[in-house]
Short mmCIF file of C-alpha atoms and ligand atoms in Angstrom, two decimals:
data_model
loop_
_atom_site.label_atom_id
_atom_site.label_comp_id
_atom_site.label_asym_id
_atom_site.label_seq_id
_atom_site.Cartn_x
_atom_site.Cartn_y
_atom_site.Cartn_z
CA MET O 109 2.21 -5.36 18.68
CA ALA O 110 3.92 -8.02 16.75
CA LYS O 111 7.30 -8.28 15.37
CA VAL O 112 7.30 -7.82 11.80
CA ALA O 113 9.35 -7.70 9.16
CA PHE O 114 9.00 -6.11 5.16
CA ILE O 115 10.58 -7.06 2.32
CA GLY O 116 10.49 -4.61 -0.77
CA LEU O 117 9.66 -1.03 -0.24
CA GLY O 118 8.43 0.08 -3.95
CA VAL O 119 5.80 2.25 -4.68
CA MET O 120 3.11 -0.20 -2.85
CA GLY O 121 5.67 -1.29 -0.06
CA PHE O 122 6.90 1.50 1.60
CA PRO O 123 3.68 2.99 2.70
CA MET O 124 2.28 -0.69 3.17
CA ALA O 125 5.10 -1.04 5.81
CA GLY O 126 4.50 2.63 6.98
CA HIS O 127 1.05 1.53 8.13
CA LEU O 128 2.46 -1.68 9.94
CA ARG O 129 4.73 0.47 11.79
CA GLU O 130 2.14 3.50 12.07
CA LYS O 131 -1.36 2.25 12.06
CA GLY O 132 -0.74 -1.31 13.47
CA GLY O 133 2.11 -0.20 15.96
CA HIS O 134 4.40 -3.11 15.51
CA ASP O 135 8.36 -3.25 15.69
CA VAL O 136 9.07 -3.48 11.99
CA THR O 137 12.49 -4.34 10.37
CA VAL O 138 12.54 -3.73 6.48
CA TYR O 139 14.86 -4.76 3.59
CA ASN O 140 15.06 -3.38 0.35
CA ARG O 141 17.23 -4.62 -2.25
CA THR O 142 18.11 -0.46 -3.13
CA ALA O 143 19.92 -0.30 0.53
CA SER O 144 19.07 3.53 0.24
CA LYS O 145 15.34 3.18 0.37
CA ALA O 146 15.14 1.13 3.35
CA ALA O 147 17.45 3.70 5.08
CA GLU O 148 14.72 6.53 4.05
CA TRP O 149 11.86 4.09 5.58
CA ALA O 150 13.41 3.75 8.79
CA LYS O 151 14.10 7.58 8.78
CA LYS O 152 10.75 8.39 8.41
CA TYR O 153 9.18 5.82 10.12
CA GLY O 154 11.54 4.49 13.00
CA GLY O 155 12.00 0.83 12.49
CA GLN O 156 15.08 -1.17 11.82
CA THR O 157 16.81 -2.27 8.61
CA GLY O 158 18.47 -5.77 7.57
CA ALA O 159 21.04 -6.39 5.34
CA THR O 160 19.77 -9.40 3.28
CA PRO O 161 16.08 -10.51 3.63
CA ALA O 162 17.04 -13.61 5.86
CA GLU O 163 18.80 -11.03 8.13
CA ALA O 164 15.18 -8.56 8.49
CA ALA O 165 13.13 -11.78 8.90
CA LYS O 166 15.06 -13.12 11.75
CA ASP O 167 12.83 -13.08 14.89
CA ALA O 168 9.92 -12.06 13.05
CA GLU O 169 6.16 -13.39 14.05
CA PHE O 170 5.10 -12.11 10.77
CA VAL O 171 7.34 -11.20 7.71
CA PHE O 172 5.68 -9.69 4.30
CA THR O 173 6.77 -9.54 0.98
CA CYS O 174 5.71 -7.20 -2.05
CA VAL O 175 8.09 -7.15 -4.97
CA GLY O 176 7.84 -7.53 -9.11
CA ASN O 177 7.08 -10.93 -10.16
CA ASP O 178 7.59 -14.64 -9.77
CA ASP O 179 11.33 -14.96 -9.98
CA ASP O 180 11.67 -11.75 -7.87
CA LEU O 181 9.57 -13.53 -5.47
CA ARG O 182 11.45 -16.60 -5.09
CA SER O 183 14.70 -14.39 -4.97
CA VAL O 184 13.79 -12.62 -1.73
CA THR O 185 12.21 -16.09 -0.33
CA ILE O 186 13.93 -19.51 -1.12
CA ALA O 187 16.82 -18.25 -2.15
CA ASP O 188 20.15 -18.49 0.47
CA THR O 189 19.86 -14.99 1.96
CA GLY O 190 15.53 -15.30 1.28
CA VAL O 191 13.34 -14.88 4.29
CA LEU O 192 12.62 -18.51 4.86
CA ALA O 193 16.46 -18.86 5.77
CA GLY O 194 15.74 -16.55 8.46
CA MET O 195 12.29 -17.28 9.46
CA LYS O 196 11.45 -19.24 13.17
CA PRO O 197 9.16 -22.30 13.29
CA GLY O 198 5.57 -20.89 14.30
CA SER O 199 6.11 -17.25 11.97
CA ILE O 200 4.08 -16.60 9.16
CA LEU O 201 5.09 -15.50 5.72
CA ILE O 202 2.46 -13.31 3.86
CA ASP O 203 3.25 -12.36 0.23
CA ASN O 204 1.74 -9.14 -1.38
CA THR O 205 3.42 -9.62 -4.76
CA THR O 206 1.13 -10.18 -7.70
CA ALA O 207 2.39 -13.44 -8.56
CA SER O 208 1.18 -17.12 -10.35
CA ALA O 209 -1.34 -19.12 -8.26
CA GLU O 210 1.99 -21.64 -9.01
CA VAL O 211 4.45 -19.99 -7.13
CA ALA O 212 2.15 -19.50 -4.12
CA ARG O 213 1.72 -23.16 -3.61
CA GLU O 214 5.51 -23.17 -4.19
CA LEU O 215 6.31 -21.03 -1.24
CA GLU O 216 3.82 -22.71 1.29
CA ALA O 217 5.27 -26.21 0.42
CA ALA O 218 8.69 -24.49 1.24
CA ALA O 219 7.48 -22.73 4.20
CA LYS O 220 5.99 -25.77 5.71
CA ALA O 221 9.09 -27.72 5.46
CA LYS O 222 10.18 -25.36 7.93
CA GLY O 223 7.12 -24.90 9.97
CA VAL O 224 6.39 -21.53 8.66
CA GLY O 225 2.71 -20.42 7.89
CA PHE O 226 1.99 -19.22 4.05
CA ILE O 227 -0.62 -16.63 2.74
CA ASP O 228 -0.50 -15.68 -0.91
CA ALA O 229 -1.98 -11.85 -0.30
CA PRO O 230 -2.08 -9.78 -3.45
CA VAL O 231 -3.64 -6.19 -3.32
CA SER O 232 -6.09 -3.78 -5.29
CA GLY O 233 -6.15 -0.36 -5.07
CA GLY O 234 -3.15 1.26 -6.59
CA GLN O 235 -0.85 3.44 -5.01
CA ALA O 236 -3.51 5.72 -3.95
CA GLY O 237 -4.89 2.59 -1.85
CA ALA O 238 -1.83 1.98 -0.15
CA GLU O 239 -0.52 5.24 1.03
CA ASN O 240 -4.37 5.73 3.09
CA GLY O 241 -4.02 2.32 3.89
CA VAL O 242 -7.34 1.24 2.26
CA LEU O 243 -6.10 -1.40 -0.26
CA THR O 244 -8.35 -4.88 -0.84
CA VAL O 245 -6.41 -7.66 0.28
CA MET O 246 -7.16 -11.57 -1.38
CA CYS O 247 -5.81 -14.07 0.63
CA GLY O 248 -5.26 -18.07 -0.04
CA GLY O 249 -3.92 -20.42 2.73
CA ASP O 250 -5.05 -22.55 5.72
CA PRO O 251 -8.19 -21.25 7.86
CA ALA O 252 -6.09 -21.03 10.86
CA THR O 253 -3.09 -19.20 9.45
CA PHE O 254 -5.33 -16.56 8.03
CA GLU O 255 -6.92 -15.90 10.95
CA ARG O 256 -3.53 -15.28 13.03
CA ALA O 257 -2.40 -13.06 10.18
CA ARG O 258 -5.66 -10.91 9.54
CA PRO O 259 -5.20 -8.43 12.14
CA VAL O 260 -1.63 -7.85 11.37
CA ILE O 261 -2.75 -7.65 7.28
CA ASP O 262 -5.48 -5.22 8.39
CA ALA O 263 -3.09 -2.25 9.24
CA TYR O 264 -2.96 -1.22 5.40
CA ALA O 265 -6.39 -3.07 4.40
CA ARG O 266 -9.98 -1.75 4.22
CA MET O 267 -11.30 -5.15 2.76
CA VAL O 268 -9.93 -8.98 3.65
CA GLY O 269 -11.03 -12.15 2.58
CA LEU O 270 -9.84 -15.62 2.60
CA MET O 271 -10.55 -16.84 -0.82
CA GLY O 272 -9.79 -20.72 -0.55
CA PRO O 273 -6.46 -22.79 0.33
CA ALA O 274 -3.09 -21.65 -1.22
CA GLY O 275 -2.79 -19.81 -4.70
CA ALA O 276 -6.89 -18.71 -4.36
CA GLY O 277 -5.66 -15.35 -3.65
CA GLN O 278 -3.54 -14.84 -6.87
CA LEU O 279 -6.46 -16.77 -8.82
CA THR O 280 -8.87 -14.21 -7.37
CA LYS O 281 -6.28 -11.12 -8.14
CA MET O 282 -6.44 -12.75 -11.75
CA MET O 283 -10.16 -12.22 -11.72
CA ASN O 284 -9.62 -8.59 -10.54
CA GLN O 285 -7.77 -8.13 -13.66
CA ILE O 286 -9.42 -9.72 -16.10
CA CYS O 287 -12.56 -7.31 -15.09
CA ILE O 288 -10.35 -4.15 -15.23
CA ALA O 289 -8.73 -4.97 -18.29
CA GLY O 290 -12.57 -5.04 -19.89
CA VAL O 291 -13.65 -1.60 -18.13
CA VAL O 292 -11.00 0.34 -19.28
CA GLN O 293 -11.15 -0.73 -22.81
CA GLY O 294 -14.78 0.04 -22.54
CA LEU O 295 -14.12 3.27 -21.05
CA ALA O 296 -11.60 4.25 -23.36
CA GLU O 297 -13.58 3.34 -26.76
CA ALA O 298 -16.61 5.24 -25.12
CA ILE O 299 -14.41 8.28 -24.43
CA HIS O 300 -13.04 7.91 -27.83
CA PHE O 301 -16.29 7.82 -29.53
CA GLY O 302 -17.97 10.53 -27.55
CA LYS O 303 -14.73 13.16 -28.55
CA GLN O 304 -15.22 12.03 -32.36
CA SER O 305 -19.22 12.75 -31.94
CA GLY O 306 -17.99 15.99 -30.69
CA LEU O 307 -19.77 15.36 -26.98
CA ASP O 308 -18.69 17.24 -23.75
CA ILE O 309 -16.97 14.42 -22.18
CA GLU O 310 -17.26 15.70 -18.83
CA ASN O 311 -20.81 16.17 -19.15
CA VAL O 312 -21.67 13.36 -20.53
CA ILE O 313 -19.48 11.56 -17.69
CA GLU O 314 -21.11 13.60 -14.82
CA VAL O 315 -24.53 12.01 -16.10
CA ILE O 316 -23.86 8.14 -17.34
CA SER O 317 -21.69 7.32 -14.03
CA LYS O 318 -24.44 7.67 -11.83
CA GLY O 319 -26.26 4.75 -13.94
CA ALA O 320 -25.55 1.40 -14.97
CA ALA O 321 -22.05 2.30 -16.90
CA GLY O 322 -20.45 3.79 -13.71
CA SER O 323 -17.12 2.29 -12.66
CA TRP O 324 -14.28 3.23 -10.40
CA GLN O 325 -12.24 3.38 -13.41
CA MET O 326 -15.02 6.12 -15.03
CA GLU O 327 -15.28 7.81 -11.50
CA ASN O 328 -11.21 8.18 -11.10
CA ARG O 329 -9.88 8.00 -14.40
CA TYR O 330 -12.02 9.97 -16.85
CA LYS O 331 -10.55 13.20 -16.14
CA THR O 332 -7.07 12.34 -17.04
CA MET O 333 -7.96 10.27 -19.91
CA ASN O 334 -9.60 12.80 -21.55
CA ALA O 335 -6.53 15.48 -20.74
CA GLY O 336 -4.41 13.03 -22.37
CA LYS O 337 -2.84 12.66 -19.08
CA TYR O 338 -1.07 8.69 -18.33
CA ASP O 339 2.32 9.55 -16.49
CA PHE O 340 0.97 7.90 -13.09
CA GLY O 341 -0.75 5.24 -11.95
CA PHE O 342 -0.49 1.73 -12.72
CA ALA O 343 2.30 0.94 -15.28
CA VAL O 344 1.11 -0.86 -18.63
CA ASP O 345 4.33 -2.77 -17.95
CA TRP O 346 2.77 -4.20 -14.61
CA MET O 347 -0.46 -4.99 -16.13
CA ARG O 348 1.07 -6.82 -19.05
CA LYS O 349 2.77 -8.75 -16.66
CA ASP O 350 -0.38 -9.37 -14.99
CA LEU O 351 -2.18 -10.45 -17.81
CA ASP O 352 0.88 -13.06 -18.91
CA ILE O 353 -0.19 -14.57 -15.50
CA VAL O 354 -3.72 -14.74 -16.17
CA LEU O 355 -3.07 -16.09 -20.09
CA THR O 356 -1.06 -18.42 -18.88
CA GLU O 357 -3.28 -19.68 -15.84
CA ALA O 358 -6.48 -19.85 -18.47
CA ARG O 359 -4.31 -22.33 -20.85
CA ARG O 360 -4.05 -24.36 -18.00
CA ASN O 361 -7.75 -24.28 -16.30
CA GLY O 362 -9.28 -24.15 -20.13
CA ALA O 363 -11.20 -20.73 -19.59
CA LYS O 364 -11.88 -18.73 -22.49
CA LEU O 365 -10.74 -14.98 -22.68
CA PRO O 366 -11.05 -13.62 -25.79
CA LEU O 367 -11.26 -10.00 -24.95
CA THR O 368 -8.75 -10.30 -22.05
CA ALA O 369 -6.34 -11.75 -24.56
CA LEU O 370 -7.26 -8.52 -26.90
CA VAL O 371 -6.67 -6.11 -24.60
CA ASP O 372 -3.35 -7.89 -23.56
CA GLN O 373 -2.41 -7.29 -27.43
CA PHE O 374 -3.37 -3.42 -27.04
CA TYR O 375 -1.49 -3.01 -24.41
CA GLY O 376 1.15 -4.10 -26.13
CA ASP O 377 0.50 -1.69 -29.06
CA VAL O 378 0.91 1.00 -26.05
CA GLN O 379 4.34 -0.08 -25.32
CA ALA O 380 5.34 0.22 -28.51
CA MET O 381 3.95 3.75 -28.10
CA GLY O 382 6.49 3.98 -25.41
CA GLY O 383 3.62 3.78 -22.69
CA ASN O 384 5.53 1.32 -20.76
CA ARG O 385 5.34 3.34 -17.66
CA TRP O 386 1.54 4.97 -18.43
CA ASP O 387 -1.72 4.16 -16.26
CA THR O 388 -3.24 1.25 -17.55
CA SER O 389 -5.99 4.13 -18.55
CA SER O 390 -4.09 4.79 -21.56
CA LEU O 391 -5.77 2.15 -24.04
CA LEU O 392 -7.60 5.56 -25.03
CA ALA O 393 -4.17 6.76 -26.73
CA ARG O 394 -4.00 3.81 -28.91
CA LEU O 395 -7.38 4.77 -30.04
CA ASP O 396 -6.81 8.63 -30.16
CA LYS O 397 -3.60 8.16 -32.27
CA LYS O 398 -3.93 9.87 -35.55
N1 LIG G 90 1.54 -0.12 -8.38
C1 LIG G 90 0.51 -0.77 -8.12
O1 LIG G 90 -0.59 0.34 -8.53
C2 LIG G 90 0.20 -1.84 -7.93
C3 LIG G 90 -1.68 -2.48 -7.00
C4 LIG G 90 -1.96 -3.47 -7.06
C5 LIG G 90 -0.64 -4.37 -7.10
N2 LIG G 90 0.88 -4.23 -7.23
C6 LIG G 90 1.98 -4.98 -7.36
O2 LIG G 90 2.67 -4.97 -6.58
C7 LIG G 90 3.98 -5.39 -6.35
C8 LIG G 90 4.99 -4.28 -6.40
O3 LIG G 90 4.65 -3.34 -7.20
P1 LIG G 90 5.01 -2.11 -6.67
O4 LIG G 90 4.53 -1.09 -7.49
O5 LIG G 90 5.49 -1.66 -5.64
O6 LIG G 90 6.58 -2.24 -7.66
P2 LIG G 90 7.82 -1.04 -7.59
O7 LIG G 90 7.64 0.41 -7.21
O8 LIG G 90 8.54 -1.33 -8.97
O9 LIG G 90 8.56 -1.96 -6.57
C9 LIG G 90 9.61 -3.08 -6.50
C10 LIG G 90 9.75 -3.68 -5.42
O10 LIG G 90 9.97 -4.81 -5.50
C11 LIG G 90 11.77 -4.72 -5.32
N3 LIG G 90 12.56 -6.13 -6.37
C12 LIG G 90 12.36 -6.26 -7.45
N4 LIG G 90 13.01 -7.12 -7.73
C13 LIG G 90 13.62 -7.57 -6.93
C14 LIG G 90 14.43 -8.75 -6.62
N5 LIG G 90 14.69 -9.27 -7.50
N6 LIG G 90 14.84 -8.97 -5.30
C15 LIG G 90 14.90 -8.04 -4.36
N7 LIG G 90 14.20 -6.78 -4.56
C16 LIG G 90 13.40 -6.76 -5.73
C17 LIG G 90 12.46 -3.59 -5.68
O11 LIG G 90 13.48 -3.00 -5.40
P3 LIG G 90 14.45 -1.99 -5.72
O12 LIG G 90 13.87 -0.50 -4.88
O13 LIG G 90 15.60 -2.26 -5.18
O14 LIG G 90 14.06 -1.81 -6.77
C18 LIG G 90 11.15 -2.78 -4.99
O15 LIG G 90 11.12 -2.47 -3.49
C19 LIG G 90 3.72 -5.78 -7.93
O16 LIG G 90 3.61 -7.57 -8.14
C20 LIG G 90 2.61 -5.27 -8.66
O17 LIG G 90 2.15 -5.87 -9.71
C21 LIG G 90 0.93 -3.16 -7.62
#
């Protein structure tokens, strides 16, 4: 059992912190910007709350963050009341936010200056993965720090990998999002085509999902896509944030991402249709629009 702090109790963070308490058996202190959510978490799982990120992180051996984007992350880590103001030397900061590789390197340097270890640890698996404690966690950092953090991360993960130095976890998550963008657009086009052809989509997917075209997106999203239901899941606004991180990194490293850039524009169209909070599978809504 370790002393742990968790900052950011959103769709992902709330259940992840819950697994650290229930499955990991850790002593967990939480902080959330909207304090009522922290109180709700403490009531549900039986932990403590801190008034600021620094206060929640005081005395913790492991501090987790899971907020929105790079700037949100800076405000809960390196700002005056951020976790680094409260963390003790020898402790480890583990960031589960999907952010840039640049901010991961920046945080590792800021942590190092205080004798604190850092791991960037973005996740994949969505809300259901967080609730069931079966996320895939892509880590960046030094091996010794990773080996200490890994057993704690295990509480909410099915797969945890060290991908390289600080920032490598975020770069891996970028590859993950590039794959998703292409797969979802392909699936949306196939279902759109099938409908135009008058095929029974359920019947078709039942067959082709067992062949080379099968994917997580096909298995988990075809029913709702076929029903035109998108008011759940991983929001288009979040995907656009992630693709912006990817395309910025690609401009830096020279990678050619023509399909990803196109799908990013398609998600812009979905936002213009009012789909900011729709699931990423709503690329089909854009094609089906009369
Ligand atoms: N949802 C998914 O399926 C999914 C899957 C994989 C990865 N992710 C990534 O995981 C991260 C969190 O996603 P989520 O779905 O949990 O988001 P969310 O439900 O919107 O929660 C965001 C959390 O961050 C806090 N926050 C945001 N800005 C902040 C700031 N400036 N200062 C302090 N706290 C701040 C929010 O506090 P308040 O409660 O006060 O707003 C909330 O606790 C994102 O980077 C996302 O891309 C999400």
